[in-house]
Short mmCIF file of C-alpha atoms in Angstrom, two decimals:
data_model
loop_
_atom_site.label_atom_id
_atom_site.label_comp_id
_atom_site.label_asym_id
_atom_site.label_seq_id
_atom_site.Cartn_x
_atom_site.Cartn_y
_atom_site.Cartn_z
CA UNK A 1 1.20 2.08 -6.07
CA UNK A 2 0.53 4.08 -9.11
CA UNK A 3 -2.49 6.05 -8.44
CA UNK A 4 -4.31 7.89 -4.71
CA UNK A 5 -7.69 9.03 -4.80
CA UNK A 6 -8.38 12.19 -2.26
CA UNK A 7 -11.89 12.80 -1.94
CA UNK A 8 -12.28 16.27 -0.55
CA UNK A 9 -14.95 19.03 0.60
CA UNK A 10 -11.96 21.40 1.56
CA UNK A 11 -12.44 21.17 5.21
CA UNK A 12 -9.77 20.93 7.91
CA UNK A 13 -9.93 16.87 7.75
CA UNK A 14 -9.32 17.36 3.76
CA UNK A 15 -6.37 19.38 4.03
CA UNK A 16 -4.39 16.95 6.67
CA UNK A 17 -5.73 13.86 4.59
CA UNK A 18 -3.80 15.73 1.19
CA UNK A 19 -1.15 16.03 3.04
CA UNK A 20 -1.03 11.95 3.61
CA UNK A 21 -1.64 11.66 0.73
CA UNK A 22 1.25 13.87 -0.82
CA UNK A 23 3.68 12.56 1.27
CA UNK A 24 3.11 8.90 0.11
CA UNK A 25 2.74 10.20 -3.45
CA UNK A 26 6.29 11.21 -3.20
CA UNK A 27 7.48 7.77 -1.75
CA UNK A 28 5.74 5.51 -4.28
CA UNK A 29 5.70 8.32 -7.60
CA UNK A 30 1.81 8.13 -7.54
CA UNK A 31 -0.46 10.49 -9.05
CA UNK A 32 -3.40 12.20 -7.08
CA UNK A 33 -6.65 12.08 -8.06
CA UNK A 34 -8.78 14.75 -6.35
CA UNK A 35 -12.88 14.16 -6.11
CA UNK A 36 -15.47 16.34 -5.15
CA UNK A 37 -18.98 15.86 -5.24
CA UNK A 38 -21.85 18.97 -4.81
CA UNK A 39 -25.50 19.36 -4.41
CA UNK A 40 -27.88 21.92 -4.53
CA UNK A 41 -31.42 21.38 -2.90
CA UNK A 42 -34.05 21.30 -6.29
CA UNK A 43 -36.66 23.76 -6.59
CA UNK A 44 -39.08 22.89 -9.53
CA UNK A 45 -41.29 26.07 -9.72
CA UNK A 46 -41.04 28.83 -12.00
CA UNK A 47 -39.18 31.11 -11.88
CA UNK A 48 -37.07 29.40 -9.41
CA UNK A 49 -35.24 26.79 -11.74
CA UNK A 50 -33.85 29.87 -13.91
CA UNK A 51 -32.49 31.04 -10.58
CA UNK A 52 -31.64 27.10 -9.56
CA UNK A 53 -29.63 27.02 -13.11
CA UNK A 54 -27.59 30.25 -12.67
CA UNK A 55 -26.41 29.11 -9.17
CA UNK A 56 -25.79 25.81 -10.11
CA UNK A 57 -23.29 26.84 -13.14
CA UNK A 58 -21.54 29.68 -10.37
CA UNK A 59 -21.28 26.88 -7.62
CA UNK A 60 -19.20 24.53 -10.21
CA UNK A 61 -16.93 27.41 -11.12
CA UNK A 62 -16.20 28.41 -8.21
CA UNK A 63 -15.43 24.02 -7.03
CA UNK A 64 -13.45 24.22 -10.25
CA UNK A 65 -11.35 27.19 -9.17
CA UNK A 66 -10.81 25.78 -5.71
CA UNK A 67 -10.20 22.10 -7.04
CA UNK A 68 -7.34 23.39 -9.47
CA UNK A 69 -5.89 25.33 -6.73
CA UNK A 70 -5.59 21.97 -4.70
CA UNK A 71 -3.96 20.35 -7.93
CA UNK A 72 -1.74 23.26 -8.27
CA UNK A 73 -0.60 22.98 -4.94
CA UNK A 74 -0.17 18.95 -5.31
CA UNK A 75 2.05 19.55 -8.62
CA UNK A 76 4.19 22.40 -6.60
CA UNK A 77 6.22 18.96 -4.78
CA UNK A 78 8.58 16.57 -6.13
CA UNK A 79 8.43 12.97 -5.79
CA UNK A 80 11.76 11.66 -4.28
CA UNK A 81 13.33 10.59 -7.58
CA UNK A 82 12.83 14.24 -8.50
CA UNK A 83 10.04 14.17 -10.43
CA UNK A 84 6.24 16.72 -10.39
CA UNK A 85 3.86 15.25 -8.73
CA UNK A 86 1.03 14.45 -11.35
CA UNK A 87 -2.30 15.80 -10.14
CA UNK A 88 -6.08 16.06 -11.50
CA UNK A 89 -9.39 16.49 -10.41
CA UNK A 90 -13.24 15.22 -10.64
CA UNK A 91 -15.90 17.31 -10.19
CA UNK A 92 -19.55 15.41 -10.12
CA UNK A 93 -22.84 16.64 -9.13
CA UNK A 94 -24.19 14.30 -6.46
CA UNK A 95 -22.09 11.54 -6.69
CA UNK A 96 -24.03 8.65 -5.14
CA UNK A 97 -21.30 6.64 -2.49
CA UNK A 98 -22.11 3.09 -5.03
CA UNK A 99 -20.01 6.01 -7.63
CA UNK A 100 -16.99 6.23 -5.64
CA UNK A 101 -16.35 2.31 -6.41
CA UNK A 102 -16.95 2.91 -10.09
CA UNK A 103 -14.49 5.82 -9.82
CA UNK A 104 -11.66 3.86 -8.19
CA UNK A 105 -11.94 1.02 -10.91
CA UNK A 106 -12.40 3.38 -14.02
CA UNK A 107 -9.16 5.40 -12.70
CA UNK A 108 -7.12 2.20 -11.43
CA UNK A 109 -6.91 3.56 -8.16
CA UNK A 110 -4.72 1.78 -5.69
CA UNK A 111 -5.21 3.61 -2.78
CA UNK A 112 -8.44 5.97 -1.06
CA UNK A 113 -7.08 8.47 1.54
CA UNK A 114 -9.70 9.94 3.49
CA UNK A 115 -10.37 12.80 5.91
CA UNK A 116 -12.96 12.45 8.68
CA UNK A 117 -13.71 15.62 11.54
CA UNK A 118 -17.08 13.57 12.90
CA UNK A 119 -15.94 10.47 14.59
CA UNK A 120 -19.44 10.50 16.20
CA UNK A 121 -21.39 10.26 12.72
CA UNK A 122 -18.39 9.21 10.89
CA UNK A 123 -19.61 11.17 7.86
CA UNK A 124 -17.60 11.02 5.39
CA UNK A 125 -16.45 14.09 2.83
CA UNK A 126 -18.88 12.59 -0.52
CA UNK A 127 -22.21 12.50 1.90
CA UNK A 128 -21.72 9.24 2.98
CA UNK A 129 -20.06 6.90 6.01
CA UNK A 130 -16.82 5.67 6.03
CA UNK A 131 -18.92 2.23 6.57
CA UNK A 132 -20.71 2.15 3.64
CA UNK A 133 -17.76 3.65 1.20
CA UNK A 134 -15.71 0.25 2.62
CA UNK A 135 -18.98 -2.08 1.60
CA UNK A 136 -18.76 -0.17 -2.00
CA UNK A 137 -15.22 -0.95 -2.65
CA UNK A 138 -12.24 -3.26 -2.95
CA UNK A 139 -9.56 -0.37 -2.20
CA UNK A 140 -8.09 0.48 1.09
CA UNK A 141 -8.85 3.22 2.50
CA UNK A 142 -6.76 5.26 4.33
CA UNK A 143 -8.50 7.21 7.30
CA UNK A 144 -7.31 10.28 8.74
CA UNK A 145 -8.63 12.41 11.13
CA UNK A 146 -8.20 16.41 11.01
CA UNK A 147 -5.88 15.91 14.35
CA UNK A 148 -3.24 13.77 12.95
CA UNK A 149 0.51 14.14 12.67
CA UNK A 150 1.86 13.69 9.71
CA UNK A 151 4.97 11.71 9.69
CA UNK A 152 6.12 8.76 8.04
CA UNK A 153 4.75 5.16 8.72
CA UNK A 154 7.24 3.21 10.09
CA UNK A 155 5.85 1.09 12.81
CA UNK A 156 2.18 -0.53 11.79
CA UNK A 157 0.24 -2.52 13.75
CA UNK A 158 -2.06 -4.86 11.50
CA UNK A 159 -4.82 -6.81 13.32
CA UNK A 160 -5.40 -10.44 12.22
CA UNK A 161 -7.65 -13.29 13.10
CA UNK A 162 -5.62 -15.95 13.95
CA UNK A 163 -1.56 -16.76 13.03
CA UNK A 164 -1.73 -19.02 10.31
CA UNK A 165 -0.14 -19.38 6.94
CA UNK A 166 -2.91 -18.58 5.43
CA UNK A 167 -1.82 -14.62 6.87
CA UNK A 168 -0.84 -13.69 2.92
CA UNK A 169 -3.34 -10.32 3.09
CA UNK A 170 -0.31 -9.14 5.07
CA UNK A 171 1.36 -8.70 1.43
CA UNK A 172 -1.68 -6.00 1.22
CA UNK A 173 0.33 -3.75 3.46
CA UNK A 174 4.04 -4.31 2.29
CA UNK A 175 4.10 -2.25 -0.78
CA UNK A 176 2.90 0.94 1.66
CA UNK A 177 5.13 -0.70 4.35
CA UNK A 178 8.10 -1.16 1.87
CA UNK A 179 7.80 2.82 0.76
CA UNK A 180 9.54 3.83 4.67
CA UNK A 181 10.80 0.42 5.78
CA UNK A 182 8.26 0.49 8.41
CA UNK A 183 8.23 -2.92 10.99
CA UNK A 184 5.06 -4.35 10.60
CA UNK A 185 3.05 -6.34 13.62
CA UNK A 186 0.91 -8.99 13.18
CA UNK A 187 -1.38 -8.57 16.21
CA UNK A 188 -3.50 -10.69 17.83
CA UNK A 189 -6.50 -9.78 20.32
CA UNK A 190 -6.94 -12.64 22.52
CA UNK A 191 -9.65 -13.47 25.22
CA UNK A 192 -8.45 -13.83 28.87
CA UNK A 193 -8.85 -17.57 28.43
CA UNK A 194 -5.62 -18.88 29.15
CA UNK A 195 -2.67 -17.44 31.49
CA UNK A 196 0.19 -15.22 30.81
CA UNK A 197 2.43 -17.50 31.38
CA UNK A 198 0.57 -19.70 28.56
CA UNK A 199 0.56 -16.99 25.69
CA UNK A 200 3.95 -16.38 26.16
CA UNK A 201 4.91 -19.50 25.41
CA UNK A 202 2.36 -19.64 22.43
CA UNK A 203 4.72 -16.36 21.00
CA UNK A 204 7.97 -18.30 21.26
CA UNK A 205 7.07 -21.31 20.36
CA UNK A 206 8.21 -22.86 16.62
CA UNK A 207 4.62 -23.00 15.36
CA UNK A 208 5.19 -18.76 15.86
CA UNK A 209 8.69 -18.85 14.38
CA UNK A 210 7.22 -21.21 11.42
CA UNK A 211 4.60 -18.71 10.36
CA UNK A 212 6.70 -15.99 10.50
CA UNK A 213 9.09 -17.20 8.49
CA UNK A 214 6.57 -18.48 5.67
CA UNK A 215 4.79 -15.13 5.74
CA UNK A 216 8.49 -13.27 5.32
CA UNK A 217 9.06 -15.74 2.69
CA UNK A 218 6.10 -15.42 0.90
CA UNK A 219 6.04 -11.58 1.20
CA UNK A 220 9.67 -11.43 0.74
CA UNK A 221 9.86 -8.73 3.40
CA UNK A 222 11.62 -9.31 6.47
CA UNK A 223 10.54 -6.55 8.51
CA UNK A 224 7.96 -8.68 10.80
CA UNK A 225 6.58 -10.14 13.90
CA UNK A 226 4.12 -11.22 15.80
CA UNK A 227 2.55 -10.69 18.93
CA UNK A 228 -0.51 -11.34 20.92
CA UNK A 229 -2.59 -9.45 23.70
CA UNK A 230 -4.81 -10.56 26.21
CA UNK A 231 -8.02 -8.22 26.25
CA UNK A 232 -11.55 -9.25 26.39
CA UNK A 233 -12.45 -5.92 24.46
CA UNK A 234 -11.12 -5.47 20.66
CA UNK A 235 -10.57 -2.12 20.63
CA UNK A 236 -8.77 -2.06 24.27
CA UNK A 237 -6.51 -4.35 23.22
CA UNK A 238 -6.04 -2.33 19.67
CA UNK A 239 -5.33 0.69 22.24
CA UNK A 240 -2.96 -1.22 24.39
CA UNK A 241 -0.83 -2.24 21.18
CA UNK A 242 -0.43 0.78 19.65
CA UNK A 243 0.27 2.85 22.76
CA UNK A 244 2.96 0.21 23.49
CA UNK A 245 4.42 -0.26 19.70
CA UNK A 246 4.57 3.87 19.40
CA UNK A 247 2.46 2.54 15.84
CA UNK A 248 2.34 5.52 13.16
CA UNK A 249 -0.44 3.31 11.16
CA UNK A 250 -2.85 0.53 12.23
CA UNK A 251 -3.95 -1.78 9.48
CA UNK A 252 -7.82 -4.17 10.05
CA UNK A 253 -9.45 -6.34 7.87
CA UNK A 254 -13.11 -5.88 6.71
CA UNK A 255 -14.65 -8.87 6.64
CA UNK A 256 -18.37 -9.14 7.24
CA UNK A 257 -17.78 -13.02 8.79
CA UNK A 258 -14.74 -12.86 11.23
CA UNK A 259 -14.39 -10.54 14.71
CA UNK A 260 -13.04 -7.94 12.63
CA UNK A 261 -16.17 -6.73 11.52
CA UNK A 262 -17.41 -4.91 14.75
CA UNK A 263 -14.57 -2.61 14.49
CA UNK A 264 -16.23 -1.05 11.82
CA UNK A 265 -19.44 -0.74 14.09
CA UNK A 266 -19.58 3.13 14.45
CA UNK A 267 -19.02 3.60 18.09
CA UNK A 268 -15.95 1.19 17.76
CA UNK A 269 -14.76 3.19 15.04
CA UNK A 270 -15.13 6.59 16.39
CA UNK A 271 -13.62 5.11 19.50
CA UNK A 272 -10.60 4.42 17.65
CA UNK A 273 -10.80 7.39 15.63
CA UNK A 274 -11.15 9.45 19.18
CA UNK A 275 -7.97 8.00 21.39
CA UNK A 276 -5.37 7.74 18.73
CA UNK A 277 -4.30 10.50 16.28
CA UNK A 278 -2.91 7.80 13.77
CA UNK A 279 -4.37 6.82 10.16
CA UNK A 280 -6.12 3.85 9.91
CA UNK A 281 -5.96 1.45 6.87
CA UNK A 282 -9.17 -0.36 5.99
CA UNK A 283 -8.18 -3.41 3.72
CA UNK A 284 -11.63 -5.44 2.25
CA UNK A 285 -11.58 -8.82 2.51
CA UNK A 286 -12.50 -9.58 -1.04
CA UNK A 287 -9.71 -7.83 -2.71
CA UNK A 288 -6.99 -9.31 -0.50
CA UNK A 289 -4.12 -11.26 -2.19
CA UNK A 290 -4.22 -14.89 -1.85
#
């Protein structure tokens, strides 16, 4: 992980998403790119767009003023192999949200950490919804709301379709994983369609043990299970796991086709968003490693 962007409109939900994003800058000796985009509502009549001009050019001083205070602060920490944090910003009037994935590709960015303070609209910082910034680009996102802790990742909780070998978007996760040696869960929500008794035999059985050990193999980190839990709601069972893993991150999958995608629906979302003060990391289906 070489370079974090960090949208930002200064707010509350900015600040605590910088500081996420800081704190894995130091772990992974990433750069920070800061973005912020402005508008000013257009008035075309004379004299107005003299007036329009002057307030326009005092508006993007000021941003710049604020925007290389944020950097300053940034470059005032140390990575942990002692080096300056390298931070610089982008200033854009009216970025449209199709921008932000032109952004992330121009700058190689590896990473997207996000603040959100409107679970309920889930606007996000640039104008736009966290939904429609994950159908405009291949990089996770990292989503944090104004309200959470920051502390280091190291239990995740990463929801998957089924246990397969075909689970290699798990190596998505391990370089952010590998940065605090955090255990990572592959979890399972599961229908009340068989018993207890059933599904715990289904998480010790060797098909279980097989996976696993491909997945380890193939990731070539260790630091991994599995389990399953019986909910006929998504995001209750996505509450019952974290609650019972203590999880600092939870990890999903956007992908239009499978279950996953009505977690991104906005009331699931701002459901999740609401009842846990953890980050969640959006991974898109098309950019996941084979």
């Amino acid at each position: 992980m070489k370079t974090i962007l960090l949208p930002t409109n200064f707010s509350k939900a900015s600040q605590k998403a910088l500081e996420f994003a800081i704190e894995i800058a130091k772990k992974a000796d990433a750069k920070i790119i800061v973005a912020h985009a402005y508008t000013l509502t257009s008035i075309n009549d004379e004299p107005f767009p003299v007036v329009f001009d002057n307030v326009l050019e005092e508006t993007k001083e000021y941003l710049k003023s604020q925007l290389d205070s944020v950097c300053a602060y940034i470059s005032s920490f140390k990575t942990d192999s002692g080096k300056t944090i390298n931070a610089q910003y982008i200033l854009q009037y009216n970025i449209p949200e199709e921008e932000i994935k032109e952004l992330a590709v121009s700058h190689h960015v590896d990473l997207i950490v996000m603040g959100t303070n409107n679970p309920a609209g889930l606007q996000n910082i640039l104008g736009s919804t966290v939904q429609n910034i994950i159908g405009n680009t291949n990089v996770p996102i990292l989503v944090i709301h104004e309200d959470t802790p920051v502390k280091p990742f190291s239990k995740i909780d990463f929801a998957i379709e089924e246990l397969s070998e075909k689970i290699y978007s798990v190596k998505n996760i391990i370089e952010l994983a590998d940065l605090y040696n955090a255990e990572i869960t592959l979890l399972h929500i599961e229908h009340y369609a068989r018993s207890f008794q059933e599904y715990e035999k289904i998480s010790e059985s060797e098909t279980v043990s097989k996976v696993l050990n491909s997945v380890k193999k193939v990731t070539n980190y260790d630091h991994i299970k599995y389990k399953t839990v019986l909910s006929d709601i998504v995001e209750e069972g996505l509450y019952k796991s974290v609650n019972e893993d203590k999880a600092d991150l939870l990890a999903l999958i956007y992908n239009e086709r499978n279950w996953l995608d009505e977690l991104f629906h906005k009331s699931v979302i701002k459901s999740v968003l609401k009842k846990f003060n953890i980050p969640v990391l959006i991974l898109h289906s098309k950019n996941l490693h084979q």
